Amino acid sequence: RDVTGGHVNALPMDVYETPEDIVVRTALPGVKNDNVNIQFQDGRLIIDATLPEHKVENATYLYRELSAGSYHREVGLPVAVNAEKIEATLENGILTLHIPKAEEVKPKKIQIKAK
């Protein structure tokens, strides 16, 4: 529950690491860009979103599994990142974040000098 007593839904997500960045993907069906707030603070990625309620007149729901309301998720990242270069896209209901690793934690290839 949120501080106002309303229900807060958790966002299911995939988080994976490549040599260059951390990638986060989460489903936000029906959510528009204006209803998503993404922050990076103290090593944590914070995503808040609001899905408006789908109102139907003169109908009785038989099943109601698509949760409207507030969504919230915080994730600690395992490595230092370059927060200034985080890129976010929202396409077909999937929010994707590319979070570049800080240069000091990226793998470095060491060249062998010939003698």
Short mmCIF file of N, CA and C in Angstrom, two decimals:
data_model
loop_
_atom_site.label_atom_id
_atom_site.label_comp_id
_atom_site.label_asym_id
_atom_site.label_seq_id
_atom_site.Cartn_x
_atom_site.Cartn_y
_atom_site.Cartn_z
N ARG A 1 0.84 -1.19 0.00
CA ARG A 1 0.00 0.00 0.00
C ARG A 1 0.87 1.24 0.00
N ASP A 2 0.35 2.30 -0.62
CA ASP A 2 1.08 3.55 -0.59
C ASP A 2 0.68 4.35 0.64
N VAL A 3 1.29 5.52 0.82
CA VAL A 3 1.05 6.30 2.03
C VAL A 3 -0.36 6.85 2.12
N THR A 4 -1.10 6.90 1.01
CA THR A 4 -2.48 7.39 1.05
C THR A 4 -3.47 6.27 1.30
N GLY A 5 -2.97 5.03 1.45
CA GLY A 5 -3.85 3.90 1.72
C GLY A 5 -4.25 3.15 0.45
N GLY A 6 -3.83 3.65 -0.70
CA GLY A 6 -4.14 2.97 -1.96
C GLY A 6 -3.20 1.80 -2.19
N HIS A 7 -3.52 0.99 -3.16
CA HIS A 7 -2.72 -0.19 -3.48
C HIS A 7 -1.61 0.19 -4.46
N VAL A 8 -0.40 -0.28 -4.24
CA VAL A 8 0.72 -0.07 -5.14
C VAL A 8 1.12 -1.41 -5.70
N ASN A 9 1.13 -1.51 -7.02
CA ASN A 9 1.46 -2.75 -7.70
C ASN A 9 2.96 -2.82 -7.97
N ALA A 10 3.53 -4.00 -7.82
CA ALA A 10 4.95 -4.20 -8.15
C ALA A 10 5.08 -4.41 -9.65
N LEU A 11 6.16 -3.92 -10.20
CA LEU A 11 6.42 -4.09 -11.63
C LEU A 11 7.27 -5.33 -11.86
N PRO A 12 6.79 -6.28 -12.64
CA PRO A 12 7.65 -7.40 -13.00
C PRO A 12 8.73 -6.89 -13.95
N MET A 13 9.96 -7.36 -13.80
CA MET A 13 11.00 -6.88 -14.69
C MET A 13 12.09 -7.91 -14.91
N ASP A 14 12.78 -7.72 -16.01
CA ASP A 14 14.00 -8.46 -16.31
C ASP A 14 15.15 -7.47 -16.20
N VAL A 15 16.24 -7.89 -15.57
CA VAL A 15 17.44 -7.07 -15.49
C VAL A 15 18.59 -7.97 -15.90
N TYR A 16 19.36 -7.52 -16.91
CA TYR A 16 20.52 -8.30 -17.31
C TYR A 16 21.70 -7.39 -17.59
N GLU A 17 22.87 -8.02 -17.60
CA GLU A 17 24.12 -7.28 -17.73
C GLU A 17 24.84 -7.71 -18.99
N THR A 18 25.37 -6.74 -19.72
CA THR A 18 26.25 -6.99 -20.85
C THR A 18 27.61 -6.41 -20.46
N PRO A 19 28.64 -6.60 -21.28
CA PRO A 19 29.93 -5.99 -20.93
C PRO A 19 29.87 -4.47 -20.83
N GLU A 20 28.95 -3.85 -21.55
CA GLU A 20 28.88 -2.39 -21.61
C GLU A 20 27.84 -1.75 -20.70
N ASP A 21 26.74 -2.46 -20.43
CA ASP A 21 25.68 -1.82 -19.67
C ASP A 21 24.80 -2.80 -18.92
N ILE A 22 23.90 -2.23 -18.11
CA ILE A 22 22.83 -2.97 -17.45
C ILE A 22 21.56 -2.64 -18.23
N VAL A 23 20.76 -3.65 -18.53
CA VAL A 23 19.51 -3.43 -19.26
C VAL A 23 18.36 -3.86 -18.36
N VAL A 24 17.36 -2.98 -18.28
CA VAL A 24 16.16 -3.25 -17.49
C VAL A 24 14.97 -3.19 -18.42
N ARG A 25 14.13 -4.22 -18.37
CA ARG A 25 12.90 -4.26 -19.16
C ARG A 25 11.74 -4.54 -18.22
N THR A 26 10.69 -3.75 -18.35
CA THR A 26 9.51 -3.95 -17.52
C THR A 26 8.25 -3.69 -18.35
N ALA A 27 7.20 -4.42 -18.04
CA ALA A 27 5.94 -4.29 -18.77
C ALA A 27 5.09 -3.19 -18.15
N LEU A 28 4.67 -2.25 -18.99
CA LEU A 28 3.77 -1.18 -18.57
C LEU A 28 2.63 -1.08 -19.57
N PRO A 29 1.76 -2.08 -19.60
CA PRO A 29 0.68 -2.07 -20.61
C PRO A 29 -0.28 -0.90 -20.41
N GLY A 30 -0.50 -0.16 -21.49
CA GLY A 30 -1.46 0.94 -21.45
C GLY A 30 -0.95 2.21 -20.80
N VAL A 31 0.31 2.25 -20.36
CA VAL A 31 0.86 3.42 -19.70
C VAL A 31 1.50 4.33 -20.74
N LYS A 32 1.22 5.62 -20.63
CA LYS A 32 1.80 6.61 -21.53
C LYS A 32 3.06 7.20 -20.91
N ASN A 33 3.94 7.74 -21.76
CA ASN A 33 5.21 8.33 -21.28
C ASN A 33 4.99 9.31 -20.13
N ASP A 34 3.94 10.14 -20.24
CA ASP A 34 3.68 11.15 -19.22
C ASP A 34 3.34 10.56 -17.85
N ASN A 35 2.98 9.29 -17.81
CA ASN A 35 2.58 8.64 -16.56
C ASN A 35 3.69 7.77 -15.96
N VAL A 36 4.92 7.98 -16.44
CA VAL A 36 6.07 7.22 -15.93
C VAL A 36 7.10 8.19 -15.39
N ASN A 37 7.62 7.90 -14.20
CA ASN A 37 8.69 8.69 -13.60
C ASN A 37 9.84 7.74 -13.29
N ILE A 38 11.03 8.03 -13.86
CA ILE A 38 12.21 7.20 -13.67
C ILE A 38 13.29 8.06 -13.01
N GLN A 39 13.89 7.53 -11.95
CA GLN A 39 14.97 8.23 -11.26
C GLN A 39 16.09 7.26 -10.95
N PHE A 40 17.30 7.79 -10.85
CA PHE A 40 18.44 7.02 -10.37
C PHE A 40 19.02 7.79 -9.20
N GLN A 41 19.05 7.15 -8.01
CA GLN A 41 19.48 7.84 -6.81
C GLN A 41 20.19 6.87 -5.88
N ASP A 42 21.36 7.24 -5.43
CA ASP A 42 22.13 6.44 -4.46
C ASP A 42 22.29 4.99 -4.90
N GLY A 43 22.60 4.77 -6.18
CA GLY A 43 22.82 3.41 -6.68
C GLY A 43 21.56 2.61 -6.92
N ARG A 44 20.39 3.26 -6.84
CA ARG A 44 19.12 2.56 -7.01
C ARG A 44 18.33 3.17 -8.15
N LEU A 45 17.78 2.30 -8.98
CA LEU A 45 16.87 2.70 -10.04
C LEU A 45 15.46 2.68 -9.47
N ILE A 46 14.72 3.77 -9.67
CA ILE A 46 13.37 3.90 -9.12
C ILE A 46 12.41 4.18 -10.27
N ILE A 47 11.39 3.34 -10.40
CA ILE A 47 10.38 3.51 -11.46
C ILE A 47 9.01 3.60 -10.82
N ASP A 48 8.29 4.68 -11.13
CA ASP A 48 6.91 4.86 -10.71
C ASP A 48 6.07 5.07 -11.95
N ALA A 49 4.91 4.45 -11.99
CA ALA A 49 4.02 4.59 -13.14
C ALA A 49 2.58 4.54 -12.66
N THR A 50 1.70 5.14 -13.46
CA THR A 50 0.27 5.12 -13.16
C THR A 50 -0.48 4.61 -14.37
N LEU A 51 -1.26 3.58 -14.16
CA LEU A 51 -2.11 3.03 -15.21
C LEU A 51 -3.53 3.45 -14.91
N PRO A 52 -4.13 4.25 -15.81
CA PRO A 52 -5.51 4.70 -15.55
C PRO A 52 -6.48 3.53 -15.57
N GLU A 53 -7.52 3.67 -14.79
CA GLU A 53 -8.55 2.63 -14.73
C GLU A 53 -9.37 2.63 -16.01
N HIS A 54 -9.63 1.45 -16.53
CA HIS A 54 -10.48 1.27 -17.71
C HIS A 54 -11.93 1.17 -17.22
N LYS A 55 -12.71 2.19 -17.52
CA LYS A 55 -14.10 2.22 -17.02
C LYS A 55 -15.04 1.69 -18.10
N VAL A 56 -15.94 0.84 -17.67
CA VAL A 56 -16.93 0.25 -18.57
C VAL A 56 -18.31 0.50 -17.97
N GLU A 57 -19.18 1.08 -18.77
CA GLU A 57 -20.54 1.33 -18.30
C GLU A 57 -21.45 0.16 -18.67
N ASN A 58 -22.43 -0.08 -17.82
CA ASN A 58 -23.44 -1.12 -18.06
C ASN A 58 -22.82 -2.50 -18.26
N ALA A 59 -21.82 -2.82 -17.45
CA ALA A 59 -21.18 -4.13 -17.57
C ALA A 59 -20.79 -4.62 -16.18
N THR A 60 -20.74 -5.93 -16.04
CA THR A 60 -20.27 -6.57 -14.82
C THR A 60 -19.05 -7.40 -15.18
N TYR A 61 -17.94 -7.14 -14.50
CA TYR A 61 -16.73 -7.90 -14.79
C TYR A 61 -16.90 -9.35 -14.38
N LEU A 62 -16.47 -10.24 -15.23
CA LEU A 62 -16.41 -11.66 -14.90
C LEU A 62 -15.03 -12.02 -14.38
N TYR A 63 -14.01 -11.37 -14.91
CA TYR A 63 -12.62 -11.46 -14.44
C TYR A 63 -12.06 -10.05 -14.45
N ARG A 64 -11.23 -9.75 -13.48
CA ARG A 64 -10.56 -8.44 -13.45
C ARG A 64 -9.15 -8.67 -12.93
N GLU A 65 -8.21 -8.82 -13.87
CA GLU A 65 -6.83 -9.11 -13.51
C GLU A 65 -5.86 -8.02 -13.92
N LEU A 66 -6.27 -7.09 -14.76
CA LEU A 66 -5.42 -5.99 -15.17
C LEU A 66 -5.53 -4.88 -14.14
N SER A 67 -4.50 -4.74 -13.34
CA SER A 67 -4.55 -3.79 -12.22
C SER A 67 -4.29 -2.37 -12.69
N ALA A 68 -5.21 -1.49 -12.41
CA ALA A 68 -5.01 -0.07 -12.63
C ALA A 68 -4.46 0.52 -11.33
N GLY A 69 -3.91 1.71 -11.44
CA GLY A 69 -3.41 2.38 -10.25
C GLY A 69 -1.93 2.65 -10.32
N SER A 70 -1.31 2.72 -9.15
CA SER A 70 0.10 3.07 -9.04
C SER A 70 0.98 1.83 -9.08
N TYR A 71 2.09 1.97 -9.80
CA TYR A 71 3.11 0.93 -9.88
C TYR A 71 4.41 1.51 -9.36
N HIS A 72 5.19 0.71 -8.63
CA HIS A 72 6.44 1.19 -8.07
C HIS A 72 7.44 0.05 -8.02
N ARG A 73 8.70 0.38 -8.36
CA ARG A 73 9.76 -0.62 -8.23
C ARG A 73 11.08 0.09 -8.00
N GLU A 74 11.85 -0.43 -7.06
CA GLU A 74 13.21 0.05 -6.81
C GLU A 74 14.16 -1.12 -6.93
N VAL A 75 15.27 -0.89 -7.63
CA VAL A 75 16.24 -1.95 -7.86
C VAL A 75 17.63 -1.40 -7.61
N GLY A 76 18.39 -2.07 -6.76
CA GLY A 76 19.80 -1.72 -6.57
C GLY A 76 20.61 -2.32 -7.69
N LEU A 77 21.54 -1.56 -8.24
CA LEU A 77 22.37 -2.06 -9.34
C LEU A 77 23.71 -2.55 -8.78
N PRO A 78 24.22 -3.66 -9.32
CA PRO A 78 25.40 -4.31 -8.73
C PRO A 78 26.73 -3.66 -9.07
N VAL A 79 26.74 -2.69 -10.00
CA VAL A 79 27.99 -2.05 -10.40
C VAL A 79 27.77 -0.54 -10.52
N ALA A 80 28.86 0.20 -10.54
CA ALA A 80 28.79 1.65 -10.74
C ALA A 80 28.35 1.91 -12.18
N VAL A 81 27.49 2.92 -12.36
CA VAL A 81 26.98 3.24 -13.69
C VAL A 81 27.17 4.72 -13.98
N ASN A 82 27.02 5.06 -15.27
CA ASN A 82 27.06 6.45 -15.70
C ASN A 82 25.61 6.94 -15.79
N ALA A 83 25.09 7.49 -14.70
CA ALA A 83 23.68 7.88 -14.62
C ALA A 83 23.31 8.96 -15.62
N GLU A 84 24.27 9.77 -16.04
CA GLU A 84 24.00 10.85 -16.99
C GLU A 84 23.64 10.33 -18.38
N LYS A 85 23.99 9.09 -18.66
CA LYS A 85 23.77 8.55 -20.01
C LYS A 85 22.71 7.45 -20.06
N ILE A 86 21.88 7.34 -19.04
CA ILE A 86 20.81 6.34 -19.04
C ILE A 86 19.82 6.71 -20.14
N GLU A 87 19.44 5.72 -20.94
CA GLU A 87 18.45 5.92 -22.00
C GLU A 87 17.23 5.06 -21.73
N ALA A 88 16.04 5.65 -21.93
CA ALA A 88 14.77 4.94 -21.68
C ALA A 88 13.89 5.04 -22.91
N THR A 89 13.27 3.91 -23.28
CA THR A 89 12.28 3.90 -24.35
C THR A 89 11.06 3.14 -23.86
N LEU A 90 9.89 3.57 -24.32
CA LEU A 90 8.64 2.89 -24.01
C LEU A 90 7.98 2.57 -25.34
N GLU A 91 7.97 1.28 -25.69
CA GLU A 91 7.44 0.87 -26.98
C GLU A 91 6.59 -0.38 -26.81
N ASN A 92 5.38 -0.32 -27.34
CA ASN A 92 4.45 -1.46 -27.26
C ASN A 92 4.26 -1.98 -25.84
N GLY A 93 4.21 -1.06 -24.88
CA GLY A 93 3.96 -1.45 -23.49
C GLY A 93 5.17 -1.97 -22.74
N ILE A 94 6.37 -1.93 -23.36
CA ILE A 94 7.58 -2.39 -22.70
C ILE A 94 8.52 -1.20 -22.49
N LEU A 95 8.86 -0.93 -21.23
CA LEU A 95 9.83 0.09 -20.90
C LEU A 95 11.20 -0.58 -20.88
N THR A 96 12.15 -0.04 -21.65
CA THR A 96 13.51 -0.56 -21.69
C THR A 96 14.48 0.54 -21.31
N LEU A 97 15.34 0.24 -20.35
CA LEU A 97 16.37 1.18 -19.91
C LEU A 97 17.74 0.59 -20.23
N HIS A 98 18.57 1.37 -20.88
CA HIS A 98 19.97 1.00 -21.09
C HIS A 98 20.79 1.89 -20.17
N ILE A 99 21.47 1.26 -19.22
CA ILE A 99 22.20 1.97 -18.18
C ILE A 99 23.68 1.65 -18.36
N PRO A 100 24.44 2.59 -18.95
CA PRO A 100 25.86 2.32 -19.21
C PRO A 100 26.66 2.15 -17.92
N LYS A 101 27.54 1.17 -17.93
CA LYS A 101 28.44 0.99 -16.79
C LYS A 101 29.46 2.12 -16.78
N ALA A 102 29.92 2.45 -15.59
CA ALA A 102 31.00 3.42 -15.45
C ALA A 102 32.27 2.82 -16.07
N GLU A 103 33.09 3.66 -16.65
CA GLU A 103 34.30 3.19 -17.34
C GLU A 103 35.17 2.32 -16.45
N GLU A 104 35.24 2.65 -15.16
CA GLU A 104 36.15 1.90 -14.28
C GLU A 104 35.71 0.46 -14.02
N VAL A 105 34.46 0.11 -14.32
CA VAL A 105 34.02 -1.27 -14.08
C VAL A 105 33.85 -2.07 -15.38
N LYS A 106 34.03 -1.42 -16.53
CA LYS A 106 33.93 -2.15 -17.79
C LYS A 106 35.17 -3.03 -17.97
N PRO A 107 34.99 -4.21 -18.59
CA PRO A 107 36.15 -5.07 -18.83
C PRO A 107 37.16 -4.37 -19.75
N LYS A 108 38.43 -4.56 -19.46
CA LYS A 108 39.49 -3.96 -20.25
C LYS A 108 40.34 -5.07 -20.87
N LYS A 109 40.55 -4.97 -22.15
CA LYS A 109 41.42 -5.93 -22.84
C LYS A 109 42.86 -5.48 -22.66
N ILE A 110 43.69 -6.39 -22.24
CA ILE A 110 45.11 -6.07 -22.03
C ILE A 110 45.90 -6.66 -23.18
N GLN A 111 46.61 -5.80 -23.87
CA GLN A 111 47.45 -6.22 -24.99
C GLN A 111 48.78 -6.78 -24.48
N ILE A 112 49.24 -7.83 -25.10
CA ILE A 112 50.55 -8.43 -24.77
C ILE A 112 51.58 -7.79 -25.67
N LYS A 113 52.64 -7.29 -25.09
CA LYS A 113 53.71 -6.68 -25.87
C LYS A 113 54.69 -7.76 -26.34
N ALA A 114 55.05 -7.68 -27.59
CA ALA A 114 56.03 -8.63 -28.14
C ALA A 114 57.42 -8.19 -27.70
N LYS A 115 58.29 -9.17 -27.43
CA LYS A 115 59.70 -8.87 -27.04
C LYS A 115 60.63 -9.43 -28.04
#
